[in-house]
């Protein structure tokens, strides 16, 4: 269980980096630019990884059912889910988006149990509860004072909110929560499609081949939509800083998905996805470094980080070590 845990944690960190860099990009760029750049770069990276591990043979061996499921997962996750995530991030920032997207863990777990027949141990349940609680602790600390019922904002908090407003950070909560919910639904259900598509015995190379199919399907779909709207030229024309941030976002997003697909190829979704969602705590730290004027930051993040790490260890540990089933 150690290898899939490490892969899932790497996926969490790179996904957090993706959110932080994307947040900088959408300040001066458009959503169509973000989608086109990140998907094109991501597709290229995934295909390079497939070639590097000799995974092309798995592509030829995929049954039609697996190819269709991988394509559907790509359109759902990299197409619809990514667009909703980017739009929600532009509307209210990555820190406020995080707690809503955390519900994708519950969606994945419920679907994994119902459709895949996966079983959860007591230790897994404890770990999942901690991982779910941790980002909510962080988000509670970072929510605007007006969204903390029965608690009066301190003078320091009021000054912080005023500073963000002066810097132009005005969260559009209605739009943000709506599209964050849509992204959670997409992110929570797509891993189940991936697990259904996996061919037994293909290992991590097969997982990478599946990621290549998913990324390609999403890229073709998104580019086709942009072309039909007559905006491909505009989507490829942007300032250098915006292109730089979107490029980093594309590379980190692709790296995250490579790690996720490799982990899902050798471990249950009920273990991989909750660990990967620790990115919701990691993104707060990266937001502090890259986007202090576009987000908020507070001390309770330390507690949230510790809680999430304990949860990740609980998920990775063998229940037999503790005499649990």
PDB file of C-alpha atoms in Angstrom:
ATOM      1  CA  UNK A   1       0.000   0.000   0.000  1.00  0.00           C
ATOM      2  CA  UNK A   2       3.044   2.299   0.309  1.00  0.00           C
ATOM      3  CA  UNK A   3       3.512   2.935  -3.440  1.00  0.00           C
ATOM      4  CA  UNK A   4      -0.082   3.989  -4.183  1.00  0.00           C
ATOM      5  CA  UNK A   5       0.000   6.203  -1.079  1.00  0.00           C
ATOM      6  CA  UNK A   6       3.139   7.972  -2.307  1.00  0.00           C
ATOM      7  CA  UNK A   7       1.625   8.355  -5.779  1.00  0.00           C
ATOM      8  CA  UNK A   8      -1.597   9.773  -4.323  1.00  0.00           C
ATOM      9  CA  UNK A   9       0.325  12.271  -2.167  1.00  0.00           C
ATOM     10  CA  UNK A  10       2.376  13.385  -5.190  1.00  0.00           C
ATOM     11  CA  UNK A  11      -0.898  13.808  -7.053  1.00  0.00           C
ATOM     12  CA  UNK A  12      -2.213  15.921  -4.181  1.00  0.00           C
ATOM     13  CA  UNK A  13       0.790  18.261  -4.180  1.00  0.00           C
ATOM     14  CA  UNK A  14       0.863  18.752  -7.949  1.00  0.00           C
ATOM     15  CA  UNK A  15      -2.894  19.335  -8.037  1.00  0.00           C
ATOM     16  CA  UNK A  16      -2.526  21.962  -5.300  1.00  0.00           C
ATOM     17  CA  UNK A  17       0.217  23.635  -7.355  1.00  0.00           C
ATOM     18  CA  UNK A  18      -2.104  23.542 -10.346  1.00  0.00           C
ATOM     19  CA  UNK A  19      -4.823  25.393  -8.444  1.00  0.00           C
ATOM     20  CA  UNK A  20      -2.450  28.049  -7.126  1.00  0.00           C
ATOM     21  CA  UNK A  21      -0.856  28.796 -10.501  1.00  0.00           C
ATOM     22  CA  UNK A  22      -4.198  28.690 -12.291  1.00  0.00           C
ATOM     23  CA  UNK A  23      -5.496  31.298  -9.821  1.00  0.00           C
ATOM     24  CA  UNK A  24      -2.759  33.671 -10.964  1.00  0.00           C
ATOM     25  CA  UNK A  25      -3.470  32.956 -14.618  1.00  0.00           C
ATOM     26  CA  UNK A  26      -7.199  33.697 -14.567  1.00  0.00           C
ATOM     27  CA  UNK A  27      -6.502  37.193 -13.217  1.00  0.00           C
ATOM     28  CA  UNK A  28      -5.316  38.277 -16.670  1.00  0.00           C
ATOM     29  CA  UNK A  29      -6.522  35.451 -18.918  1.00  0.00           C
ATOM     30  CA  UNK A  30      -9.750  33.809 -20.039  1.00  0.00           C
ATOM     31  CA  UNK A  31     -11.223  30.415 -19.249  1.00  0.00           C
ATOM     32  CA  UNK A  32     -10.967  29.242 -22.849  1.00  0.00           C
ATOM     33  CA  UNK A  33      -7.271  30.135 -22.834  1.00  0.00           C
ATOM     34  CA  UNK A  34      -6.802  28.162 -19.617  1.00  0.00           C
ATOM     35  CA  UNK A  35      -8.631  25.128 -20.999  1.00  0.00           C
ATOM     36  CA  UNK A  36      -6.800  25.035 -24.338  1.00  0.00           C
ATOM     37  CA  UNK A  37      -3.292  25.605 -22.941  1.00  0.00           C
ATOM     38  CA  UNK A  38      -3.588  23.190 -20.012  1.00  0.00           C
ATOM     39  CA  UNK A  39      -5.185  20.434 -22.094  1.00  0.00           C
ATOM     40  CA  UNK A  40      -2.707  20.668 -24.967  1.00  0.00           C
ATOM     41  CA  UNK A  41       0.262  20.602 -22.594  1.00  0.00           C
ATOM     42  CA  UNK A  42      -1.296  17.866 -20.487  1.00  0.00           C
ATOM     43  CA  UNK A  43      -2.002  15.637 -23.459  1.00  0.00           C
ATOM     44  CA  UNK A  44       1.564  16.000 -24.708  1.00  0.00           C
ATOM     45  CA  UNK A  45       2.980  15.162 -21.264  1.00  0.00           C
ATOM     46  CA  UNK A  46       0.818  12.099 -20.788  1.00  0.00           C
ATOM     47  CA  UNK A  47       1.693  10.696 -24.225  1.00  0.00           C
ATOM     48  CA  UNK A  48       5.406  11.239 -23.502  1.00  0.00           C
ATOM     49  CA  UNK A  49       4.965   9.320 -20.244  1.00  0.00           C
ATOM     50  CA  UNK A  50       3.170   6.486 -22.068  1.00  0.00           C
ATOM     51  CA  UNK A  51       5.967   6.208 -24.611  1.00  0.00           C
ATOM     52  CA  UNK A  52       8.585   6.324 -21.849  1.00  0.00           C
ATOM     53  CA  UNK A  53       7.116   3.323 -20.018  1.00  0.00           C
ATOM     54  CA  UNK A  54       6.254   1.397 -23.162  1.00  0.00           C
ATOM     55  CA  UNK A  55       2.534   1.657 -22.649  1.00  0.00           C
ATOM     56  CA  UNK A  56       1.530   1.790 -26.321  1.00  0.00           C
ATOM     57  CA  UNK A  57       0.950  -1.962 -26.313  1.00  0.00           C
ATOM     58  CA  UNK A  58      -1.747  -1.499 -23.688  1.00  0.00           C
ATOM     59  CA  UNK A  59      -3.534   0.980 -25.933  1.00  0.00           C
ATOM     60  CA  UNK A  60      -3.839  -1.626 -28.662  1.00  0.00           C
ATOM     61  CA  UNK A  61      -4.998  -4.232 -26.160  1.00  0.00           C
ATOM     62  CA  UNK A  62      -7.765  -2.078 -24.659  1.00  0.00           C
ATOM     63  CA  UNK A  63     -11.232  -3.458 -25.443  1.00  0.00           C
ATOM     64  CA  UNK A  64     -13.693  -0.993 -26.946  1.00  0.00           C
ATOM     65  CA  UNK A  65     -15.504  -0.770 -23.616  1.00  0.00           C
ATOM     66  CA  UNK A  66     -12.358   0.428 -21.815  1.00  0.00           C
ATOM     67  CA  UNK A  67     -11.579   2.991 -24.528  1.00  0.00           C
ATOM     68  CA  UNK A  68     -15.114   4.403 -24.321  1.00  0.00           C
ATOM     69  CA  UNK A  69     -15.027   4.538 -20.510  1.00  0.00           C
ATOM     70  CA  UNK A  70     -11.632   6.256 -20.452  1.00  0.00           C
ATOM     71  CA  UNK A  71     -12.901   8.756 -23.024  1.00  0.00           C
ATOM     72  CA  UNK A  72     -16.038   9.416 -20.984  1.00  0.00           C
ATOM     73  CA  UNK A  73     -13.919   9.894 -17.843  1.00  0.00           C
ATOM     74  CA  UNK A  74     -11.718  12.363 -19.703  1.00  0.00           C
ATOM     75  CA  UNK A  75     -14.609  14.413 -21.031  1.00  0.00           C
ATOM     76  CA  UNK A  76     -16.223  14.444 -17.586  1.00  0.00           C
ATOM     77  CA  UNK A  77     -13.101  15.210 -15.550  1.00  0.00           C
ATOM     78  CA  UNK A  78     -10.724  17.134 -17.833  1.00  0.00           C
ATOM     79  CA  UNK A  79     -13.466  18.784 -19.842  1.00  0.00           C
ATOM     80  CA  UNK A  80     -16.564  19.574 -17.787  1.00  0.00           C
ATOM     81  CA  UNK A  81     -15.003  19.261 -14.310  1.00  0.00           C
ATOM     82  CA  UNK A  82     -11.934  21.335 -15.158  1.00  0.00           C
ATOM     83  CA  UNK A  83     -14.001  24.107 -16.734  1.00  0.00           C
ATOM     84  CA  UNK A  84     -16.241  24.271 -13.650  1.00  0.00           C
ATOM     85  CA  UNK A  85     -13.218  24.255 -11.353  1.00  0.00           C
ATOM     86  CA  UNK A  86     -11.544  27.071 -13.271  1.00  0.00           C
ATOM     87  CA  UNK A  87     -14.726  29.138 -13.365  1.00  0.00           C
ATOM     88  CA  UNK A  88     -15.320  28.663  -9.637  1.00  0.00           C
ATOM     89  CA  UNK A  89     -11.686  29.562  -8.909  1.00  0.00           C
ATOM     90  CA  UNK A  90     -11.965  32.746 -10.939  1.00  0.00           C
ATOM     91  CA  UNK A  91     -15.173  33.641  -9.104  1.00  0.00           C
ATOM     92  CA  UNK A  92     -14.117  33.204  -5.483  1.00  0.00           C
ATOM     93  CA  UNK A  93     -10.547  31.929  -5.181  1.00  0.00           C
ATOM     94  CA  UNK A  94      -9.083  28.487  -4.676  1.00  0.00           C
ATOM     95  CA  UNK A  95      -9.305  28.481  -0.862  1.00  0.00           C
ATOM     96  CA  UNK A  96     -13.074  29.013  -0.816  1.00  0.00           C
ATOM     97  CA  UNK A  97     -13.577  26.533  -3.658  1.00  0.00           C
ATOM     98  CA  UNK A  98     -11.742  23.780  -1.760  1.00  0.00           C
ATOM     99  CA  UNK A  99     -14.328  22.857   0.895  1.00  0.00           C
ATOM    100  CA  UNK A 100     -17.075  22.482  -1.710  1.00  0.00           C
ATOM    101  CA  UNK A 101     -14.922  20.258  -3.907  1.00  0.00           C
ATOM    102  CA  UNK A 102     -14.143  18.107  -0.884  1.00  0.00           C
ATOM    103  CA  UNK A 103     -17.587  16.543  -1.253  1.00  0.00           C
ATOM    104  CA  UNK A 104     -16.206  14.755  -4.301  1.00  0.00           C
ATOM    105  CA  UNK A 105     -14.546  12.349  -1.836  1.00  0.00           C
ATOM    106  CA  UNK A 106     -17.931  11.273  -0.524  1.00  0.00           C
ATOM    107  CA  UNK A 107     -19.272  10.887  -4.059  1.00  0.00           C
ATOM    108  CA  UNK A 108     -16.333   8.684  -5.017  1.00  0.00           C
ATOM    109  CA  UNK A 109     -16.617   6.542  -1.895  1.00  0.00           C
ATOM    110  CA  UNK A 110     -20.351   5.975  -2.231  1.00  0.00           C
ATOM    111  CA  UNK A 111     -20.034   5.052  -5.902  1.00  0.00           C
ATOM    112  CA  UNK A 112     -17.018   2.820  -5.180  1.00  0.00           C
ATOM    113  CA  UNK A 113     -18.986   0.870  -2.589  1.00  0.00           C
ATOM    114  CA  UNK A 114     -22.204   0.643  -4.617  1.00  0.00           C
ATOM    115  CA  UNK A 115     -20.769   0.019  -8.084  1.00  0.00           C
ATOM    116  CA  UNK A 116     -17.339  -1.520  -7.486  1.00  0.00           C
ATOM    117  CA  UNK A 117     -18.091  -3.543  -4.376  1.00  0.00           C
ATOM    118  CA  UNK A 118     -15.165  -2.047  -2.470  1.00  0.00           C
ATOM    119  CA  UNK A 119     -15.088  -2.440   1.303  1.00  0.00           C
ATOM    120  CA  UNK A 120     -13.994   0.036   3.937  1.00  0.00           C
ATOM    121  CA  UNK A 121     -12.242  -0.967   7.154  1.00  0.00           C
ATOM    122  CA  UNK A 122     -12.712   0.858  10.439  1.00  0.00           C
ATOM    123  CA  UNK A 123      -9.264   2.415  10.074  1.00  0.00           C
ATOM    124  CA  UNK A 124     -10.118   3.628   6.580  1.00  0.00           C
ATOM    125  CA  UNK A 125     -13.289   5.254   7.904  1.00  0.00           C
ATOM    126  CA  UNK A 126     -11.254   7.067  10.573  1.00  0.00           C
ATOM    127  CA  UNK A 127      -8.763   8.244   7.965  1.00  0.00           C
ATOM    128  CA  UNK A 128     -11.499   9.423   5.610  1.00  0.00           C
ATOM    129  CA  UNK A 129     -13.207  11.350   8.415  1.00  0.00           C
ATOM    130  CA  UNK A 130      -9.949  13.115   9.290  1.00  0.00           C
ATOM    131  CA  UNK A 131      -9.187  13.949   5.663  1.00  0.00           C
ATOM    132  CA  UNK A 132     -12.675  15.355   5.190  1.00  0.00           C
ATOM    133  CA  UNK A 133     -12.465  17.372   8.420  1.00  0.00           C
ATOM    134  CA  UNK A 134      -9.012  18.860   7.784  1.00  0.00           C
ATOM    135  CA  UNK A 135      -9.764  21.065   4.756  1.00  0.00           C
ATOM    136  CA  UNK A 136     -12.962  22.213   6.433  1.00  0.00           C
ATOM    137  CA  UNK A 137     -10.925  23.402   9.415  1.00  0.00           C
ATOM    138  CA  UNK A 138      -8.709  25.392   7.063  1.00  0.00           C
ATOM    139  CA  UNK A 139     -11.635  26.756   5.084  1.00  0.00           C
ATOM    140  CA  UNK A 140     -13.458  27.791   8.254  1.00  0.00           C
ATOM    141  CA  UNK A 141     -10.480  29.923   9.200  1.00  0.00           C
ATOM    142  CA  UNK A 142     -10.278  31.546   5.776  1.00  0.00           C
ATOM    143  CA  UNK A 143     -13.923  32.240   5.074  1.00  0.00           C
ATOM    144  CA  UNK A 144     -14.899  35.938   5.010  1.00  0.00           C
ATOM    145  CA  UNK A 145     -16.135  37.165   8.377  1.00  0.00           C
ATOM    146  CA  UNK A 146     -19.650  37.635   6.996  1.00  0.00           C
ATOM    147  CA  UNK A 147     -19.845  33.848   6.447  1.00  0.00           C
ATOM    148  CA  UNK A 148     -19.053  32.934  10.058  1.00  0.00           C
ATOM    149  CA  UNK A 149     -22.405  32.905  11.871  1.00  0.00           C
ATOM    150  CA  UNK A 150     -22.558  33.693  15.613  1.00  0.00           C
ATOM    151  CA  UNK A 151     -19.013  35.065  15.546  1.00  0.00           C
ATOM    152  CA  UNK A 152     -18.020  38.719  15.377  1.00  0.00           C
ATOM    153  CA  UNK A 153     -15.006  39.495  13.207  1.00  0.00           C
ATOM    154  CA  UNK A 154     -11.920  40.734  15.021  1.00  0.00           C
ATOM    155  CA  UNK A 155     -10.261  44.011  14.096  1.00  0.00           C
ATOM    156  CA  UNK A 156      -7.396  42.143  12.402  1.00  0.00           C
ATOM    157  CA  UNK A 157      -9.857  40.085  10.326  1.00  0.00           C
ATOM    158  CA  UNK A 158     -11.741  43.205   9.272  1.00  0.00           C
ATOM    159  CA  UNK A 159      -8.521  44.863   8.146  1.00  0.00           C
ATOM    160  CA  UNK A 160      -7.601  41.728   6.164  1.00  0.00           C
ATOM    161  CA  UNK A 161     -10.978  41.667   4.399  1.00  0.00           C
ATOM    162  CA  UNK A 162     -10.713  45.379   3.586  1.00  0.00           C
ATOM    163  CA  UNK A 163      -7.202  44.865   2.192  1.00  0.00           C
ATOM    164  CA  UNK A 164      -8.394  42.075  -0.110  1.00  0.00           C
ATOM    165  CA  UNK A 165     -11.272  44.260  -1.292  1.00  0.00           C
ATOM    166  CA  UNK A 166      -8.896  47.107  -2.018  1.00  0.00           C
ATOM    167  CA  UNK A 167      -6.727  44.745  -4.045  1.00  0.00           C
ATOM    168  CA  UNK A 168      -9.725  43.853  -6.177  1.00  0.00           C
ATOM    169  CA  UNK A 169     -10.582  40.492  -4.549  1.00  0.00           C
ATOM    170  CA  UNK A 170     -14.375  40.448  -4.553  1.00  0.00           C
ATOM    171  CA  UNK A 171     -15.663  36.851  -4.321  1.00  0.00           C
ATOM    172  CA  UNK A 172     -18.705  36.047  -6.458  1.00  0.00           C
ATOM    173  CA  UNK A 173     -20.073  33.433  -4.106  1.00  0.00           C
ATOM    174  CA  UNK A 174     -23.199  32.441  -6.021  1.00  0.00           C
ATOM    175  CA  UNK A 175     -21.300  31.632  -9.216  1.00  0.00           C
ATOM    176  CA  UNK A 176     -18.384  30.165  -7.269  1.00  0.00           C
ATOM    177  CA  UNK A 177     -20.389  27.720  -5.169  1.00  0.00           C
ATOM    178  CA  UNK A 178     -22.521  26.619  -8.126  1.00  0.00           C
ATOM    179  CA  UNK A 179     -19.577  25.712 -10.350  1.00  0.00           C
ATOM    180  CA  UNK A 180     -17.544  24.305  -7.450  1.00  0.00           C
ATOM    181  CA  UNK A 181     -20.437  21.899  -6.827  1.00  0.00           C
ATOM    182  CA  UNK A 182     -20.519  20.899 -10.487  1.00  0.00           C
ATOM    183  CA  UNK A 183     -16.767  20.273 -10.428  1.00  0.00           C
ATOM    184  CA  UNK A 184     -17.108  18.149  -7.284  1.00  0.00           C
ATOM    185  CA  UNK A 185     -19.715  15.976  -9.000  1.00  0.00           C
ATOM    186  CA  UNK A 186     -17.443  15.509 -12.010  1.00  0.00           C
ATOM    187  CA  UNK A 187     -14.278  14.910  -9.992  1.00  0.00           C
ATOM    188  CA  UNK A 188     -16.077  12.509  -7.657  1.00  0.00           C
ATOM    189  CA  UNK A 189     -17.644  10.306 -10.335  1.00  0.00           C
ATOM    190  CA  UNK A 190     -14.843  10.167 -12.930  1.00  0.00           C
ATOM    191  CA  UNK A 191     -12.555   7.871 -10.853  1.00  0.00           C
ATOM    192  CA  UNK A 192     -15.297   5.241 -10.880  1.00  0.00           C
ATOM    193  CA  UNK A 193     -15.341   5.301 -14.673  1.00  0.00           C
ATOM    194  CA  UNK A 194     -11.563   4.923 -14.625  1.00  0.00           C
ATOM    195  CA  UNK A 195     -11.703   1.928 -12.286  1.00  0.00           C
ATOM    196  CA  UNK A 196     -14.370   0.289 -14.488  1.00  0.00           C
ATOM    197  CA  UNK A 197     -12.197   0.919 -17.540  1.00  0.00           C
ATOM    198  CA  UNK A 198      -9.020  -0.565 -16.052  1.00  0.00           C
ATOM    199  CA  UNK A 199      -7.997  -3.917 -17.517  1.00  0.00           C
ATOM    200  CA  UNK A 200      -6.873  -6.390 -14.854  1.00  0.00           C
ATOM    201  CA  UNK A 201      -3.140  -6.993 -14.864  1.00  0.00           C
ATOM    202  CA  UNK A 202      -2.172  -3.955 -16.932  1.00  0.00           C
ATOM    203  CA  UNK A 203      -0.512  -2.244 -13.955  1.00  0.00           C
ATOM    204  CA  UNK A 204       0.671   1.356 -13.909  1.00  0.00           C
ATOM    205  CA  UNK A 205       1.628   1.365 -17.597  1.00  0.00           C
ATOM    206  CA  UNK A 206      -1.959   0.495 -18.415  1.00  0.00           C
ATOM    207  CA  UNK A 207      -3.130   3.283 -16.134  1.00  0.00           C
ATOM    208  CA  UNK A 208      -0.981   5.782 -18.017  1.00  0.00           C
ATOM    209  CA  UNK A 209      -2.346   4.508 -21.329  1.00  0.00           C
ATOM    210  CA  UNK A 210      -5.845   5.079 -19.995  1.00  0.00           C
ATOM    211  CA  UNK A 211      -4.904   8.614 -18.942  1.00  0.00           C
ATOM    212  CA  UNK A 212      -3.657   9.272 -22.488  1.00  0.00           C
ATOM    213  CA  UNK A 213      -7.006   8.190 -23.924  1.00  0.00           C
ATOM    214  CA  UNK A 214      -8.891  10.340 -21.389  1.00  0.00           C
ATOM    215  CA  UNK A 215      -6.753  13.430 -21.963  1.00  0.00           C
ATOM    216  CA  UNK A 216      -6.956  13.066 -25.737  1.00  0.00           C
ATOM    217  CA  UNK A 217     -10.749  12.747 -25.680  1.00  0.00           C
ATOM    218  CA  UNK A 218     -11.096  15.847 -23.505  1.00  0.00           C
ATOM    219  CA  UNK A 219      -8.667  17.864 -25.633  1.00  0.00           C
ATOM    220  CA  UNK A 220     -10.440  16.965 -28.867  1.00  0.00           C
ATOM    221  CA  UNK A 221     -13.797  17.810 -27.325  1.00  0.00           C
ATOM    222  CA  UNK A 222     -12.752  21.158 -25.860  1.00  0.00           C
ATOM    223  CA  UNK A 223     -10.800  22.284 -28.937  1.00  0.00           C
ATOM    224  CA  UNK A 224     -13.757  21.343 -31.149  1.00  0.00           C
ATOM    225  CA  UNK A 225     -16.079  23.486 -29.027  1.00  0.00           C
ATOM    226  CA  UNK A 226     -13.665  26.424 -29.082  1.00  0.00           C
ATOM    227  CA  UNK A 227     -13.282  26.146 -32.879  1.00  0.00           C
ATOM    228  CA  UNK A 228     -17.057  26.050 -33.359  1.00  0.00           C
ATOM    229  CA  UNK A 229     -17.292  29.233 -31.312  1.00  0.00           C
ATOM    230  CA  UNK A 230     -14.623  30.816 -33.502  1.00  0.00           C
ATOM    231  CA  UNK A 231     -12.273  31.452 -30.611  1.00  0.00           C
ATOM    232  CA  UNK A 232      -9.267  29.184 -31.152  1.00  0.00           C
ATOM    233  CA  UNK A 233      -7.060  32.101 -32.267  1.00  0.00           C
ATOM    234  CA  UNK A 234      -8.009  34.141 -29.200  1.00  0.00           C
ATOM    235  CA  UNK A 235      -7.449  31.122 -26.966  1.00  0.00           C
ATOM    236  CA  UNK A 236      -3.864  30.835 -28.173  1.00  0.00           C
ATOM    237  CA  UNK A 237      -3.083  34.570 -27.989  1.00  0.00           C
ATOM    238  CA  UNK A 238      -2.284  35.958 -24.532  1.00  0.00           C
ATOM    239  CA  UNK A 239       0.345  37.849 -22.583  1.00  0.00           C
ATOM    240  CA  UNK A 240       3.582  36.118 -21.618  1.00  0.00           C
ATOM    241  CA  UNK A 241       2.846  36.140 -17.863  1.00  0.00           C
ATOM    242  CA  UNK A 242      -0.577  34.590 -18.459  1.00  0.00           C
ATOM    243  CA  UNK A 243       0.886  31.977 -20.788  1.00  0.00           C
ATOM    244  CA  UNK A 244       3.541  31.201 -18.185  1.00  0.00           C
ATOM    245  CA  UNK A 245       1.031  30.657 -15.391  1.00  0.00           C
ATOM    246  CA  UNK A 246      -1.265  28.578 -17.594  1.00  0.00           C
ATOM    247  CA  UNK A 247       1.699  26.514 -18.779  1.00  0.00           C
ATOM    248  CA  UNK A 248       2.746  25.704 -15.221  1.00  0.00           C
ATOM    249  CA  UNK A 249      -0.878  24.906 -14.407  1.00  0.00           C
ATOM    250  CA  UNK A 250      -1.048  22.560 -17.385  1.00  0.00           C
ATOM    251  CA  UNK A 251       2.173  20.747 -16.461  1.00  0.00           C
ATOM    252  CA  UNK A 252       1.223  20.315 -12.793  1.00  0.00           C
ATOM    253  CA  UNK A 253      -2.311  19.202 -13.685  1.00  0.00           C
ATOM    254  CA  UNK A 254      -0.936  16.566 -16.066  1.00  0.00           C
ATOM    255  CA  UNK A 255       1.590  15.373 -13.488  1.00  0.00           C
ATOM    256  CA  UNK A 256      -1.201  15.072 -10.932  1.00  0.00           C
ATOM    257  CA  UNK A 257      -3.334  12.986 -13.260  1.00  0.00           C
ATOM    258  CA  UNK A 258      -0.406  10.760 -14.214  1.00  0.00           C
ATOM    259  CA  UNK A 259       0.117   9.979 -10.525  1.00  0.00           C
ATOM    260  CA  UNK A 260      -3.623   9.427  -9.974  1.00  0.00           C
ATOM    261  CA  UNK A 261      -4.041   7.032 -12.898  1.00  0.00           C
ATOM    262  CA  UNK A 262      -0.947   5.073 -11.856  1.00  0.00           C
ATOM    263  CA  UNK A 263      -2.277   4.809  -8.298  1.00  0.00           C
ATOM    264  CA  UNK A 264      -5.785   3.776  -9.414  1.00  0.00           C
ATOM    265  CA  UNK A 265      -4.237   1.025 -11.518  1.00  0.00           C
ATOM    266  CA  UNK A 266      -2.850  -0.694  -8.401  1.00  0.00           C
ATOM    267  CA  UNK A 267      -5.111   0.422  -5.520  1.00  0.00           C
ATOM    268  CA  UNK A 268      -8.837   0.919  -4.789  1.00  0.00           C
ATOM    269  CA  UNK A 269     -10.454   4.295  -5.472  1.00  0.00           C
ATOM    270  CA  UNK A 270     -11.605   4.398  -1.830  1.00  0.00           C
ATOM    271  CA  UNK A 271      -7.936   4.644  -0.775  1.00  0.00           C
ATOM    272  CA  UNK A 272      -6.392   6.695  -3.590  1.00  0.00           C
ATOM    273  CA  UNK A 273      -8.929   9.504  -3.895  1.00  0.00           C
ATOM    274  CA  UNK A 274      -9.215  10.499  -0.207  1.00  0.00           C
ATOM    275  CA  UNK A 275      -5.402  10.759   0.033  1.00  0.00           C
ATOM    276  CA  UNK A 276      -5.265  12.768  -3.178  1.00  0.00           C
ATOM    277  CA  UNK A 277      -7.812  15.193  -1.731  1.00  0.00           C
ATOM    278  CA  UNK A 278      -5.300  16.349   0.903  1.00  0.00           C
ATOM    279  CA  UNK A 279      -4.436  18.789  -1.870  1.00  0.00           C
ATOM    280  CA  UNK A 280      -7.240  20.925  -0.427  1.00  0.00           C
ATOM    281  CA  UNK A 281      -4.988  21.653   2.554  1.00  0.00           C
ATOM    282  CA  UNK A 282      -1.809  21.933   0.511  1.00  0.00           C
ATOM    283  CA  UNK A 283      -3.399  24.501  -1.787  1.00  0.00           C
ATOM    284  CA  UNK A 284      -3.849  26.888   1.143  1.00  0.00           C
ATOM    285  CA  UNK A 285      -0.112  26.885   1.791  1.00  0.00           C
ATOM    286  CA  UNK A 286       0.704  27.440  -1.878  1.00  0.00           C
ATOM    287  CA  UNK A 287      -1.919  30.173  -2.090  1.00  0.00           C
ATOM    288  CA  UNK A 288      -0.125  31.946   0.748  1.00  0.00           C
ATOM    289  CA  UNK A 289       3.141  31.830  -1.186  1.00  0.00           C
ATOM    290  CA  UNK A 290       1.863  32.675  -4.678  1.00  0.00           C
ATOM    291  CA  UNK A 291      -1.393  34.581  -4.191  1.00  0.00           C
ATOM    292  CA  UNK A 292      -1.435  36.339  -0.785  1.00  0.00           C
ATOM    293  CA  UNK A 293      -3.345  39.286  -2.279  1.00  0.00           C
ATOM    294  CA  UNK A 294      -5.949  37.043  -3.925  1.00  0.00           C
ATOM    295  CA  UNK A 295      -6.667  34.660  -1.048  1.00  0.00           C
ATOM    296  CA  UNK A 296      -6.685  34.603   2.772  1.00  0.00           C
ATOM    297  CA  UNK A 297      -4.476  32.818   5.296  1.00  0.00           C
ATOM    298  CA  UNK A 298      -4.702  32.005   9.013  1.00  0.00           C
ATOM    299  CA  UNK A 299      -3.030  29.955  11.780  1.00  0.00           C
ATOM    300  CA  UNK A 300      -5.533  27.049  11.958  1.00  0.00           C
ATOM    301  CA  UNK A 301      -4.077  25.773   8.682  1.00  0.00           C
ATOM    302  CA  UNK A 302      -1.317  24.210  10.810  1.00  0.00           C
ATOM    303  CA  UNK A 303      -3.870  22.123  12.661  1.00  0.00           C
ATOM    304  CA  UNK A 304      -5.639  21.210   9.438  1.00  0.00           C
ATOM    305  CA  UNK A 305      -2.365  20.056   7.888  1.00  0.00           C
ATOM    306  CA  UNK A 306      -1.546  17.785  10.848  1.00  0.00           C
ATOM    307  CA  UNK A 307      -5.047  16.308  10.855  1.00  0.00           C
ATOM    308  CA  UNK A 308      -4.920  15.596   7.121  1.00  0.00           C
ATOM    309  CA  UNK A 309      -1.522  13.884   7.417  1.00  0.00           C
ATOM    310  CA  UNK A 310      -2.818  11.668  10.225  1.00  0.00           C
ATOM    311  CA  UNK A 311      -5.762  10.773   8.005  1.00  0.00           C
ATOM    312  CA  UNK A 312      -3.459   9.896   5.110  1.00  0.00           C
ATOM    313  CA  UNK A 313      -1.391   7.636   7.380  1.00  0.00           C
ATOM    314  CA  UNK A 314      -4.569   5.934   8.618  1.00  0.00           C
ATOM    315  CA  UNK A 315      -5.611   5.190   5.051  1.00  0.00           C
ATOM    316  CA  UNK A 316      -2.181   3.856   4.102  1.00  0.00           C
ATOM    317  CA  UNK A 317      -1.665   1.720   7.202  1.00  0.00           C
ATOM    318  CA  UNK A 318      -2.489  -1.963   7.397  1.00  0.00           C
ATOM    319  CA  UNK A 319      -5.448  -2.387   9.805  1.00  0.00           C
ATOM    320  CA  UNK A 320      -3.802  -5.575  11.108  1.00  0.00           C
ATOM    321  CA  UNK A 321      -1.080  -3.429  12.687  1.00  0.00           C
ATOM    322  CA  UNK A 322      -3.680  -2.087  15.112  1.00  0.00           C
ATOM    323  CA  UNK A 323      -5.712  -5.280  15.489  1.00  0.00           C
ATOM    324  CA  UNK A 324      -8.549  -3.771  13.440  1.00  0.00           C
ATOM    325  CA  UNK A 325     -10.631  -5.148  10.580  1.00  0.00           C
TER     326      UNK A 325
END
